[in-house]
Amino acid sequence: MVHLQTFGELRLTDSLGTPIRYPVKALVMLAYLHCSPDQQRSRQELARFLWNETGDHLADLNLRKLISRIRDTTTSDEQILNFGPPFVTLNKNVLSVDLDILRQEEQPVAQLAAVSDLVQRGFIPGLNASTRAIDGWIERERQLHLLTLRDIFVKAADHIRDDEERRLLRRSGLQLLEAFPGDEQIRSVLRGTADDHSQYRPQAARAVAMASSRIAEQQDAGIPQIITAASTPRLVLLPPGATALSREASIADALIEDVTIELCALRNISVVAPHTAEQIRRDSDKATIVQRHSISYLLDTRLSGEGLYAQLIYFPTDEILWAARFDMAVETLPAQRRSIAQRLADAVSGQLKRNESIRLRNEADPQAYHSYLVGAGLLTKLSLPDIRRARKSFKRALHFSPDYAPAFTGLARTFTSEWLVTAQGDPALLQLAEDQALRAIERDLESAAGHRELGVAKLYRGAVDDSVAALDLAESLSPHYADVIYSHADTLVHASRPQDALEKIKKAISLNPIAPDAYLWCAAGASYFLERYEDALGFVDRMKDKAPAYRIAAASCAMIGDRKRAQFYRQRAELLNPAFEVEKWLALVPFKERWQKELYRDGLFKAGFSKT
């Protein structure tokens, strides 16, 4: 008996499990024939199916060549295909196919386990030698498999006996809900509120029968139509993954599954099934796979001795919307599991609701939003050309939408960034920054970003207390917005509270681990004013573009007596800004207490910067 595997990998093996070297198109033909009525098709139909984009003559020629290769590969004792005209027919007596598992009559729970495993692995995944006709057929088959799984799921719901089977039912239900996010019956079963699942069986059976009939008609007509779920934002909950704390990890994984169940009540979000979430967690390039699956939101979780840390990330902008830590004490966790799951789900659903309203507003002005994102990307760099290109992008966004608040916050940021980078103390730049920030606040009073930019502008205009107040408000409006926390930390440095600033910037870095250079620059400044000069240099070394931090690096090296490195950084800083003068600069930079200015002056003079 020869076996054809179509789920997870497309391959043919003999009775000992040894692979048989069949052409890929031949394997596709075997699977296609197995799914066809009477398991046969005419040569003409097969040629059009396998090479529908090449023209009839070339398709017929390719099929003849393929048949010749198949005959060369197999012996007379193991003929899987009969090529007698006019049909090509599958020899069912010598071939078994994993697709048969879908049609087996077994105890419902056992059948659910087998079919769920097949569907998770995917029918003919990653096929390279494909055509539009083949792609359409594969997608239609996958949808049929999901409908079959749904029917089995509903039947199995009445036969669950223990926790292990209940867990299987829940994971299968989440797998289905990922494909059919609007299916209320699946939600009802998952949440344990369905009174009598048996009443749905005729409905499910009719749905499968109707879909099978419709898809069969489409196959015969050669129409590559695909059944698709409604397009909704997708959320994936990433479990903590492997850890030495095995018992806590097991309970934490179950906890995340509980949260997934709770979030299934949301109608405007599609929750990714746990199987896919586990694949994403294991993948070394999470960003690529998240983008491939069109996922908008990630609930990332990590387990440590301090408990379970969870953060909700909006993937398109890499913004952390919310974060919290939960105690995972072994002795109390089993009893608290449902409570924690409910708290997590409530917090996540609230943040999703708020962010989705913002997203919908952005999508109402797609051109403005796109221009804003371009500008925001440019502002991650601290060079003057990038800052000015970002300003043009924000102005373009306002051209498309004159009241677009995020563009005003972006403009404010460009003016303060230019004031910092040029180190010329131009008061007009700070006035422009404050004006743009106030315009952003007028248009969106609840936005943390507008208050943040106002706080930054106030800081460099010397109103340190006003700056701290504005950034306190910004952080209270968005307590997990890493950029707001960074700006708050930067202000605390100038408010002569470097220890508070360092703690806050470390929090921002923990929320945004691949930290922008500005975060590290702020951390270097806080460390310098705590007289931790080696730490300051360590933060500078982590910056991708060290140019903005050359002065603080030179001063740090000078303070520890490393004159050679101090000279190196000073010369680099002077190349970027030959007109820099210590006293002029210190007169512009706001420090609440005099000792900070004296400490910075001392370091800069020791590094060799010009006094006048």
Coordinates of C-alpha atoms in Angstrom, one line a residue:
M1 CA 0.0 0.0 0.0
V2 CA 1.3 3.5 -1.0
H3 CA 0.4 6.4 1.2
L4 CA -0.2 10.0 0.1
Q5 CA 0.3 12.7 2.8
T6 CA -1.4 16.1 2.0
F7 CA -1.4 17.8 5.4
G8 CA 1.7 19.5 6.7
E9 CA 3.8 18.2 3.8
L10 CA 2.9 16.9 0.3
R11 CA 4.7 13.6 -0.2
L12 CA 4.3 9.9 -1.2
T13 CA 5.7 7.0 0.8
D14 CA 5.8 3.2 0.4
S15 CA 4.6 0.7 2.9
L16 CA 7.8 1.1 4.9
G17 CA 7.5 4.9 5.0
T18 CA 10.3 5.4 2.5
P19 CA 9.6 8.5 0.2
I20 CA 8.8 7.8 -3.4
R21 CA 10.3 10.3 -5.8
Y22 CA 7.2 11.6 -7.6
P23 CA 7.1 15.0 -9.4
V24 CA 5.3 17.7 -7.4
K25 CA 2.6 18.1 -10.1
A26 CA 2.0 14.4 -10.0
L27 CA 1.4 14.6 -6.2
V28 CA -1.0 17.4 -6.7
M29 CA -2.8 15.4 -9.4
L30 CA -3.1 12.4 -7.0
A31 CA -4.7 14.7 -4.3
Y32 CA -7.0 16.4 -6.9
L33 CA -8.2 13.0 -8.2
H34 CA -8.8 11.7 -4.7
C35 CA -11.1 14.7 -4.1
S36 CA -12.9 14.4 -7.4
P37 CA -16.1 12.5 -8.1
D38 CA -15.4 8.8 -8.8
Q39 CA -11.7 9.8 -8.3
Q40 CA -11.2 10.4 -12.0
R41 CA -10.9 13.3 -14.5
S42 CA -10.4 13.6 -18.2
R43 CA -6.9 14.2 -19.5
Q44 CA -8.1 17.6 -20.9
E45 CA -9.5 18.6 -17.5
L46 CA -6.3 17.6 -15.7
A47 CA -4.1 19.5 -18.2
R48 CA -6.2 22.7 -17.8
F49 CA -6.1 22.3 -14.0
L50 CA -2.3 21.8 -13.7
W51 CA -1.3 24.3 -16.4
N52 CA -4.2 26.6 -16.8
E53 CA -2.0 29.6 -17.6
T54 CA 0.0 28.2 -20.5
G55 CA -2.5 27.6 -23.2
D56 CA -4.3 24.4 -24.2
H57 CA -1.6 23.0 -26.6
L58 CA 1.3 23.5 -24.1
A59 CA -0.9 22.2 -21.2
D60 CA -1.6 18.9 -23.1
L61 CA 2.1 18.5 -24.0
N62 CA 3.1 19.1 -20.3
L63 CA 0.6 16.4 -19.2
R64 CA 2.0 13.9 -21.6
K65 CA 5.5 14.6 -20.3
L66 CA 4.3 14.2 -16.7
I67 CA 2.6 10.9 -17.5
S68 CA 5.8 9.6 -19.0
R69 CA 7.8 10.6 -15.9
I70 CA 5.3 8.9 -13.6
R71 CA 5.5 5.7 -15.7
D72 CA 9.3 5.8 -15.4
T73 CA 9.1 6.2 -11.6
T74 CA 6.7 3.3 -10.8
T75 CA 6.6 -0.4 -11.5
S76 CA 3.7 -2.4 -12.8
D77 CA 3.0 -3.7 -9.3
E78 CA 2.4 -0.3 -7.8
Q79 CA 0.5 1.5 -10.6
I80 CA -1.4 4.3 -8.7
L81 CA -2.9 5.8 -11.8
N82 CA -4.7 4.3 -14.7
F83 CA -4.0 6.5 -17.9
G84 CA -6.6 4.8 -20.1
P85 CA -8.4 7.2 -22.4
P86 CA -10.3 9.4 -21.9
F87 CA -9.9 9.4 -18.1
V88 CA -7.1 9.4 -15.7
T89 CA -8.3 7.3 -12.7
L90 CA -6.9 6.8 -9.2
N91 CA -6.3 3.2 -8.2
K92 CA -7.9 3.2 -4.7
N93 CA -6.7 -0.4 -4.0
V94 CA -3.1 0.6 -3.8
L95 CA -3.3 4.1 -2.3
S96 CA -4.2 5.4 1.1
V97 CA -4.6 9.2 1.7
D98 CA -4.6 11.1 5.0
L99 CA -7.7 12.9 3.7
D100 CA -9.7 9.8 4.5
I101 CA -9.4 10.7 8.2
L102 CA -11.9 13.4 7.5
R103 CA -14.5 10.8 6.4
Q104 CA -14.0 8.2 9.1
E105 CA -16.8 7.5 11.5
E106 CA -15.3 7.4 15.0
Q107 CA -16.2 8.4 18.5
P108 CA -16.8 12.2 18.2
V109 CA -14.0 13.3 20.6
A110 CA -11.4 11.0 19.0
Q111 CA -12.5 12.2 15.6
L112 CA -12.3 15.9 16.7
A113 CA -8.7 15.3 17.9
A114 CA -7.7 13.7 14.6
V115 CA -9.4 16.2 12.3
S116 CA -8.3 19.2 14.3
D117 CA -4.7 18.0 14.1
L118 CA -5.0 17.7 10.3
V119 CA -6.5 21.1 9.8
Q120 CA -3.9 22.7 12.0
R121 CA -1.1 21.3 9.8
G122 CA -2.7 22.7 6.7
F123 CA -3.7 21.1 3.4
I124 CA -0.8 21.2 0.9
P125 CA 1.0 24.1 2.5
G126 CA 3.8 26.1 0.8
L127 CA 3.3 24.7 -2.8
N128 CA 5.7 26.3 -5.3
A129 CA 4.7 24.7 -8.5
S130 CA 1.2 26.2 -8.5
T131 CA -1.3 28.0 -10.7
R132 CA -4.4 30.1 -10.0
A133 CA -6.6 27.0 -10.5
I134 CA -4.6 24.9 -8.1
D135 CA -4.5 27.7 -5.5
G136 CA -8.3 28.1 -5.8
W137 CA -8.9 24.4 -5.4
I138 CA -6.6 24.2 -2.4
E139 CA -8.3 27.1 -0.7
R140 CA -11.7 25.6 -1.3
E141 CA -10.7 22.3 0.1
R142 CA -9.3 24.0 3.2
Q143 CA -12.7 25.7 3.7
L144 CA -14.4 22.4 3.3
H145 CA -12.1 20.9 5.9
L146 CA -13.0 23.7 8.3
L147 CA -16.7 23.1 7.8
T148 CA -16.2 19.4 8.5
L149 CA -14.2 20.2 11.6
R150 CA -17.0 22.6 12.7
D151 CA -19.6 19.8 12.3
I152 CA -17.4 17.4 14.3
F153 CA -16.8 20.1 17.0
V154 CA -20.6 20.6 17.5
K155 CA -21.2 16.8 17.8
A156 CA -18.2 16.4 20.2
A157 CA -19.5 19.1 22.5
D158 CA -22.0 16.7 24.0
H159 CA -19.4 13.9 24.6
I160 CA -16.8 15.7 26.7
R161 CA -15.9 13.8 29.9
D162 CA -12.8 15.3 31.4
D163 CA -10.5 18.3 31.5
E164 CA -8.2 17.0 28.8
E165 CA -11.2 16.5 26.4
R166 CA -12.5 19.9 27.4
R167 CA -9.2 21.5 26.6
L168 CA -9.3 19.8 23.1
L169 CA -12.8 21.2 22.5
R170 CA -11.7 24.7 23.5
R171 CA -8.6 24.7 21.3
S172 CA -10.5 23.3 18.3
G173 CA -13.2 26.0 18.9
L174 CA -10.6 28.7 18.9
Q175 CA -9.1 27.3 15.8
L176 CA -12.6 27.5 14.1
L177 CA -13.3 30.9 15.5
E178 CA -10.1 32.2 13.8
A179 CA -11.6 31.1 10.5
F180 CA -15.3 32.1 11.3
P181 CA -15.1 35.0 13.7
G182 CA -18.8 35.7 13.4
D183 CA -20.0 32.2 14.3
E184 CA -22.2 32.7 17.4
Q185 CA -22.7 29.0 18.0
I186 CA -18.9 28.4 18.3
R187 CA -18.7 31.3 20.8
S188 CA -21.6 29.9 22.7
V189 CA -20.0 26.4 23.1
L190 CA -16.6 28.0 24.0
R191 CA -18.1 30.1 26.7
G192 CA -20.1 27.2 28.1
T193 CA -23.5 28.9 27.6
A194 CA -25.0 26.6 25.0
D195 CA -28.0 24.8 26.4
D196 CA -28.4 22.0 23.9
H197 CA -25.8 21.6 21.2
S198 CA -27.8 18.9 19.5
Q199 CA -30.3 21.4 18.2
Y200 CA -27.5 22.8 15.9
R201 CA -26.6 19.5 14.3
P202 CA -29.1 19.6 11.4
Q203 CA -28.1 23.3 10.7
A204 CA -24.4 22.4 10.7
A205 CA -25.0 19.3 8.5
R206 CA -27.0 21.4 6.0
A207 CA -24.2 24.1 5.9
V208 CA -21.6 21.5 5.1
A209 CA -23.8 19.8 2.5
M210 CA -24.6 23.2 0.8
A211 CA -21.0 24.3 0.9
S212 CA -19.8 21.0 -0.5
S213 CA -22.3 21.2 -3.4
R214 CA -21.4 24.8 -4.2
I215 CA -17.7 24.1 -4.1
A216 CA -18.1 21.0 -6.3
E217 CA -20.0 23.1 -8.9
Q218 CA -17.2 25.7 -8.8
Q219 CA -14.6 23.0 -9.3
D220 CA -16.4 21.7 -12.3
A221 CA -16.8 25.1 -13.8
G222 CA -13.2 25.9 -13.1
I223 CA -14.0 29.0 -11.0
P224 CA -11.4 29.6 -8.4
Q225 CA -13.8 31.2 -5.9
I226 CA -12.8 31.3 -2.2
I227 CA -14.9 31.4 0.9
T228 CA -13.4 34.1 3.2
A229 CA -14.3 35.4 6.6
A230 CA -15.1 39.1 7.1
S231 CA -12.0 41.3 7.4
T232 CA -11.5 42.3 11.0
P233 CA -8.4 43.4 13.0
R234 CA -6.6 40.3 14.3
L235 CA -5.3 39.8 17.8
V236 CA -2.8 37.1 18.8
L237 CA -2.1 36.1 22.4
L238 CA 1.5 34.9 22.7
P239 CA 2.0 32.4 25.6
P240 CA 5.0 32.7 27.9
G241 CA 6.7 29.7 26.3
A242 CA 9.2 27.3 27.7
T243 CA 10.7 28.2 31.1
A244 CA 12.4 26.4 34.0
L245 CA 9.3 27.2 36.1
S246 CA 7.4 24.3 34.5
R247 CA 4.4 24.3 36.8
E248 CA 3.9 28.0 36.6
A249 CA 4.5 27.9 32.8
S250 CA 1.8 25.3 32.4
I251 CA -0.7 27.3 34.5
A252 CA 0.3 30.5 32.7
D253 CA -0.4 28.8 29.3
A254 CA -3.8 27.7 30.5
L255 CA -4.4 31.2 31.8
I256 CA -3.7 32.7 28.4
E257 CA -6.1 30.2 26.8
D258 CA -8.7 31.4 29.4
V259 CA -8.1 35.0 28.3
T260 CA -8.5 33.9 24.6
I261 CA -11.9 32.4 25.4
E262 CA -13.0 35.5 27.2
L263 CA -11.9 37.7 24.3
C264 CA -14.0 35.6 21.9
A265 CA -16.9 37.6 23.1
L266 CA -15.6 40.6 21.1
R267 CA -17.3 41.0 17.7
N268 CA -15.0 43.5 16.1
I269 CA -11.7 41.5 16.7
S270 CA -10.6 38.2 15.3
V271 CA -8.6 36.2 17.8
V272 CA -5.8 34.0 16.4
A273 CA -6.0 30.4 17.5
P274 CA -3.5 29.1 20.1
H275 CA -1.8 26.8 17.6
T276 CA -0.8 29.7 15.4
A277 CA 0.2 31.8 18.5
E278 CA 2.6 29.0 19.5
Q279 CA 4.1 29.0 16.1
I280 CA 4.6 32.8 16.2
R281 CA 6.2 32.5 19.7
R282 CA 8.7 29.9 18.5
D283 CA 9.6 31.8 15.3
S284 CA 12.9 33.7 15.4
D285 CA 11.5 36.4 13.1
K286 CA 8.2 37.2 14.8
A287 CA 7.7 40.5 13.0
T288 CA 7.7 38.8 9.6
I289 CA 5.3 36.1 10.6
V290 CA 3.0 38.6 12.3
Q291 CA 2.9 40.7 9.2
R292 CA 2.3 37.6 7.0
H293 CA -0.8 36.7 9.1
S294 CA -2.1 40.3 8.9
I295 CA -2.1 40.6 12.7
S296 CA -2.8 44.1 14.2
Y297 CA -2.5 43.4 17.9
L298 CA -0.2 41.2 20.1
L299 CA -0.7 40.4 23.7
D300 CA 2.9 39.4 24.6
T301 CA 3.4 37.6 27.9
R302 CA 6.6 36.7 29.8
L303 CA 7.0 34.6 33.0
S304 CA 9.7 35.3 35.6
G305 CA 10.2 35.0 39.3
E306 CA 8.2 38.3 39.7
G307 CA 5.1 36.9 38.0
L308 CA 3.4 37.1 34.7
Y309 CA 4.1 40.2 32.7
A310 CA 1.7 41.1 29.9
Q311 CA 1.8 43.9 27.3
L312 CA -0.6 44.8 24.5
I313 CA 1.2 46.0 21.4
Y314 CA -0.3 47.7 18.3
F315 CA 1.9 46.2 15.6
P316 CA 1.6 48.7 12.8
T317 CA 3.2 51.5 14.9
D318 CA 4.9 49.2 17.5
E319 CA 3.1 51.1 20.3
I320 CA 2.6 49.5 23.7
L321 CA -1.1 50.3 24.5
W322 CA -1.1 48.6 28.0
A323 CA 1.1 46.6 30.3
A324 CA 0.7 45.0 33.7
R325 CA 2.2 42.4 36.0
F326 CA 0.3 39.6 37.7
D327 CA 1.4 37.6 40.8
M328 CA 1.9 33.9 39.9
A329 CA 2.3 32.4 43.4
V330 CA 1.9 28.6 43.1
E331 CA -0.1 28.2 46.2
T332 CA -2.8 30.7 45.2
L333 CA -2.7 30.7 41.4
P334 CA -5.1 27.8 40.7
A335 CA -7.8 29.6 42.7
Q336 CA -7.1 33.0 41.2
R337 CA -6.7 31.8 37.6
R338 CA -10.2 32.7 36.4
S339 CA -10.1 36.0 38.2
I340 CA -6.7 37.0 36.6
A341 CA -8.0 35.8 33.2
Q342 CA -11.1 38.1 33.6
R343 CA -9.0 41.1 34.6
L344 CA -6.6 40.5 31.7
A345 CA -9.5 40.1 29.2
D346 CA -11.3 43.2 30.5
A347 CA -8.1 45.4 30.3
V348 CA -7.3 44.1 26.8
S349 CA -10.8 44.5 25.5
G350 CA -11.0 48.1 26.8
Q351 CA -7.7 49.0 25.2
L352 CA -8.7 47.4 21.9
K353 CA -12.0 49.3 21.9
R354 CA -10.2 52.6 22.4
N355 CA -7.4 51.9 19.9
E356 CA -9.9 50.7 17.3
S357 CA -11.8 54.0 17.4
I358 CA -8.5 55.8 16.8
R359 CA -7.6 53.3 14.0
L360 CA -11.0 53.9 12.3
R361 CA -10.5 57.6 12.5
N362 CA -7.1 57.2 10.9
E363 CA -8.5 55.0 8.1
A364 CA -11.1 57.7 7.4
D365 CA -8.0 59.8 6.3
P366 CA -5.7 57.1 4.8
Q367 CA -3.5 59.6 2.9
A368 CA -3.0 61.7 6.0
Y369 CA -2.3 58.6 8.1
H370 CA 0.3 57.3 5.6
S371 CA 2.1 60.7 5.5
Y372 CA 2.1 60.8 9.3
L373 CA 3.6 57.3 9.5
V374 CA 6.4 58.2 7.0
G375 CA 7.2 61.3 9.1
A376 CA 7.1 59.3 12.4
G377 CA 9.6 56.7 10.8
L378 CA 12.0 59.5 9.9
L379 CA 11.9 61.0 13.4
T380 CA 13.4 57.8 14.8
K381 CA 16.7 59.2 13.5
L382 CA 18.2 62.3 15.0
S383 CA 19.9 63.8 11.9
L384 CA 18.9 67.2 10.7
P385 CA 18.1 66.1 7.1
D386 CA 15.7 63.3 8.5
I387 CA 14.1 65.8 10.9
R388 CA 13.3 68.2 8.0
R389 CA 12.1 65.4 5.7
A390 CA 9.8 64.3 8.5
R391 CA 8.4 67.9 8.8
K392 CA 7.5 67.8 5.1
S393 CA 5.6 64.5 5.6
F394 CA 3.6 66.0 8.5
K395 CA 2.7 69.1 6.5
R396 CA 1.6 66.7 3.7
A397 CA -0.6 64.9 6.2
L398 CA -2.3 68.3 7.1
H399 CA -2.8 69.0 3.4
F400 CA -5.0 65.9 3.2
S401 CA -6.6 66.5 6.6
P402 CA -6.3 70.0 8.1
D403 CA -7.4 68.9 11.6
Y404 CA -5.3 65.7 11.9
A405 CA -4.0 66.0 15.4
P406 CA -1.1 63.4 15.1
A407 CA 0.4 65.6 12.4
F408 CA 0.5 68.6 14.7
T409 CA 2.3 66.5 17.4
G410 CA 4.8 65.4 14.7
L411 CA 5.5 68.9 13.6
A412 CA 6.0 70.0 17.3
R413 CA 8.6 67.2 17.7
T414 CA 10.5 68.2 14.5
F415 CA 11.0 71.7 15.9
T416 CA 12.2 70.6 19.3
S417 CA 14.5 68.0 17.7
E418 CA 16.0 70.6 15.4
W419 CA 16.6 72.9 18.3
L420 CA 18.5 70.2 20.1
V421 CA 20.5 69.0 17.1
T422 CA 21.6 72.4 15.9
A423 CA 22.4 73.6 19.5
Q424 CA 22.0 77.2 18.4
G425 CA 19.3 78.1 20.9
D426 CA 16.9 79.5 18.3
P427 CA 13.8 80.6 20.4
A428 CA 11.6 80.6 17.3
L429 CA 11.9 76.9 16.9
L430 CA 10.6 76.3 20.5
Q431 CA 7.7 78.8 20.0
L432 CA 6.7 76.9 16.8
A433 CA 6.9 73.6 18.8
E434 CA 4.6 74.9 21.5
D435 CA 2.1 76.3 19.0
Q436 CA 1.9 73.0 17.2
A437 CA 1.5 71.1 20.4
L438 CA -1.4 73.3 21.5
R439 CA -3.1 72.8 18.2
A440 CA -2.8 69.1 18.7
I441 CA -4.4 69.3 22.2
E442 CA -7.2 71.5 20.9
R443 CA -8.1 68.8 18.4
D444 CA -7.7 65.8 20.7
L445 CA -7.7 66.7 24.4
E446 CA -7.4 63.0 25.5
S447 CA -4.2 62.4 23.4
A448 CA -1.1 61.9 25.5
A449 CA 1.0 62.8 22.5
G450 CA -0.1 66.4 22.4
H451 CA 0.6 67.0 26.1
R452 CA 3.9 65.2 25.7
E453 CA 5.1 67.7 23.0
L454 CA 3.9 70.6 25.0
G455 CA 5.9 69.4 28.0
V456 CA 9.0 69.0 25.8
A457 CA 8.7 72.5 24.4
K458 CA 8.1 74.0 27.9
L459 CA 11.2 72.3 29.1
Y460 CA 13.5 73.8 26.5
R461 CA 11.9 77.2 27.0
G462 CA 13.0 77.0 30.7
A463 CA 9.6 76.3 32.3
V464 CA 10.7 73.1 34.0
D465 CA 7.8 72.8 36.4
D466 CA 5.3 73.4 33.7
S467 CA 7.0 70.7 31.7
V468 CA 6.9 68.2 34.5
A469 CA 3.2 68.9 35.0
A470 CA 2.4 68.5 31.2
L471 CA 4.3 65.2 31.1
D472 CA 2.7 63.9 34.3
L473 CA -0.7 64.5 32.6
A474 CA 0.5 62.8 29.4
E475 CA 1.7 59.7 31.3
S476 CA -1.6 59.5 33.3
L477 CA -3.5 59.5 30.0
S478 CA -1.3 56.8 28.5
P479 CA 0.7 55.1 31.3
H480 CA 2.3 52.5 29.0
Y481 CA 3.3 54.8 26.1
A482 CA 7.0 54.3 26.1
D483 CA 7.7 57.6 24.2
V484 CA 5.8 59.6 26.8
I485 CA 7.7 58.0 29.6
Y486 CA 11.0 58.7 27.8
S487 CA 10.1 62.4 27.5
H488 CA 9.0 62.5 31.2
A489 CA 12.4 61.0 32.1
D490 CA 14.2 63.6 30.0
T491 CA 12.3 66.4 31.8
L492 CA 13.2 64.9 35.2
V493 CA 16.9 65.1 34.3
H494 CA 16.5 68.8 33.7
A495 CA 14.4 69.1 36.9
S496 CA 17.5 68.0 38.9
R497 CA 15.9 64.6 39.6
P498 CA 18.4 62.3 37.8
Q499 CA 17.6 59.2 39.9
D500 CA 13.9 59.4 39.2
A501 CA 14.7 60.1 35.6
L502 CA 16.9 57.0 35.3
E503 CA 14.2 54.7 36.8
K504 CA 11.7 56.1 34.4
I505 CA 13.8 55.8 31.3
K506 CA 14.6 52.2 32.3
K507 CA 10.9 51.6 32.4
A508 CA 10.5 53.1 28.9
I509 CA 13.3 50.8 27.7
S510 CA 11.6 47.7 29.3
L511 CA 8.5 48.6 27.4
N512 CA 10.4 49.2 24.2
P513 CA 13.4 46.9 24.4
I514 CA 14.8 47.7 21.0
A515 CA 15.2 51.2 22.3
P516 CA 15.5 54.2 20.0
D517 CA 18.7 56.2 20.3
A518 CA 16.9 59.0 22.1
Y519 CA 16.1 56.7 25.0
L520 CA 19.7 55.7 25.4
W521 CA 20.8 59.4 25.1
C522 CA 18.5 60.3 28.0
A523 CA 19.7 57.4 30.1
A524 CA 23.3 58.5 29.4
G525 CA 22.5 62.0 30.6
A526 CA 20.7 60.8 33.8
S527 CA 23.8 58.6 34.6
Y528 CA 26.2 61.4 34.0
F529 CA 24.4 63.6 36.6
L530 CA 24.4 60.7 39.0
E531 CA 28.2 60.7 38.4
R532 CA 28.0 57.2 37.0
Y533 CA 30.2 58.0 34.1
E534 CA 31.0 54.4 33.0
D535 CA 27.2 53.7 32.9
A536 CA 26.7 56.8 30.8
L537 CA 29.3 55.6 28.2
G538 CA 27.6 52.2 28.2
F539 CA 24.3 53.7 27.1
V540 CA 26.1 55.8 24.4
D541 CA 27.9 52.7 23.1
R542 CA 24.4 51.1 22.6
M543 CA 23.3 53.9 20.3
K544 CA 23.2 53.2 16.6
D545 CA 24.0 56.8 15.8
K546 CA 26.2 58.2 18.6
A547 CA 26.5 61.7 17.1
P548 CA 23.9 63.4 19.3
A549 CA 25.6 62.1 22.4
Y550 CA 29.2 63.0 21.5
R551 CA 29.3 65.9 24.0
I552 CA 28.0 63.8 27.0
A553 CA 30.4 61.0 26.0
A554 CA 33.4 63.4 25.8
A555 CA 32.5 64.8 29.3
S556 CA 32.0 61.3 30.8
C557 CA 35.4 60.2 29.5
A558 CA 37.1 63.4 30.8
M559 CA 35.6 62.9 34.2
I560 CA 37.1 59.4 34.5
G561 CA 40.5 60.6 33.3
D562 CA 40.3 59.0 29.8
R563 CA 41.7 61.9 27.9
K564 CA 42.3 60.0 24.6
R565 CA 38.6 59.0 24.3
A566 CA 37.5 62.4 25.5
Q567 CA 39.5 64.0 22.7
F568 CA 38.1 61.6 20.2
Y569 CA 34.4 62.4 21.1
R570 CA 35.1 66.1 21.3
Q571 CA 36.6 66.2 17.9
R572 CA 33.6 64.3 16.5
A573 CA 31.3 66.8 18.1
E574 CA 33.2 69.8 16.8
L575 CA 33.1 68.4 13.2
L576 CA 29.3 68.3 13.5
N577 CA 29.0 71.8 15.1
P578 CA 32.1 73.9 14.7
A579 CA 30.4 76.9 16.3
F580 CA 29.6 75.2 19.6
E581 CA 30.5 77.2 22.7
V582 CA 30.1 75.8 26.2
E583 CA 28.9 78.9 28.0
K584 CA 26.5 79.8 25.2
W585 CA 25.0 76.3 25.3
L586 CA 24.8 76.1 29.1
A587 CA 22.9 79.4 29.1
L588 CA 20.3 77.9 26.9
V589 CA 19.9 74.4 28.4
P590 CA 17.4 74.6 31.4
F591 CA 18.6 73.0 34.6
K592 CA 16.5 73.6 37.7
E593 CA 19.5 73.5 40.1
R594 CA 22.8 75.1 39.6
W595 CA 24.9 72.0 40.6
Q596 CA 23.9 70.3 37.4
K597 CA 25.1 73.1 35.2
E598 CA 28.4 73.2 37.1
L599 CA 28.9 69.4 36.7
Y600 CA 28.3 69.5 33.0
R601 CA 30.5 72.6 32.5
D602 CA 33.3 70.8 34.4
G603 CA 33.1 67.8 32.2
L604 CA 33.0 69.7 28.9
F605 CA 35.9 71.9 29.9
K606 CA 38.0 68.9 30.9
A607 CA 37.2 67.3 27.5
G608 CA 38.7 70.4 25.9
F609 CA 35.6 72.2 24.5
S610 CA 36.0 76.0 23.9
K611 CA 34.9 78.3 26.7
T612 CA 33.9 81.1 24.3

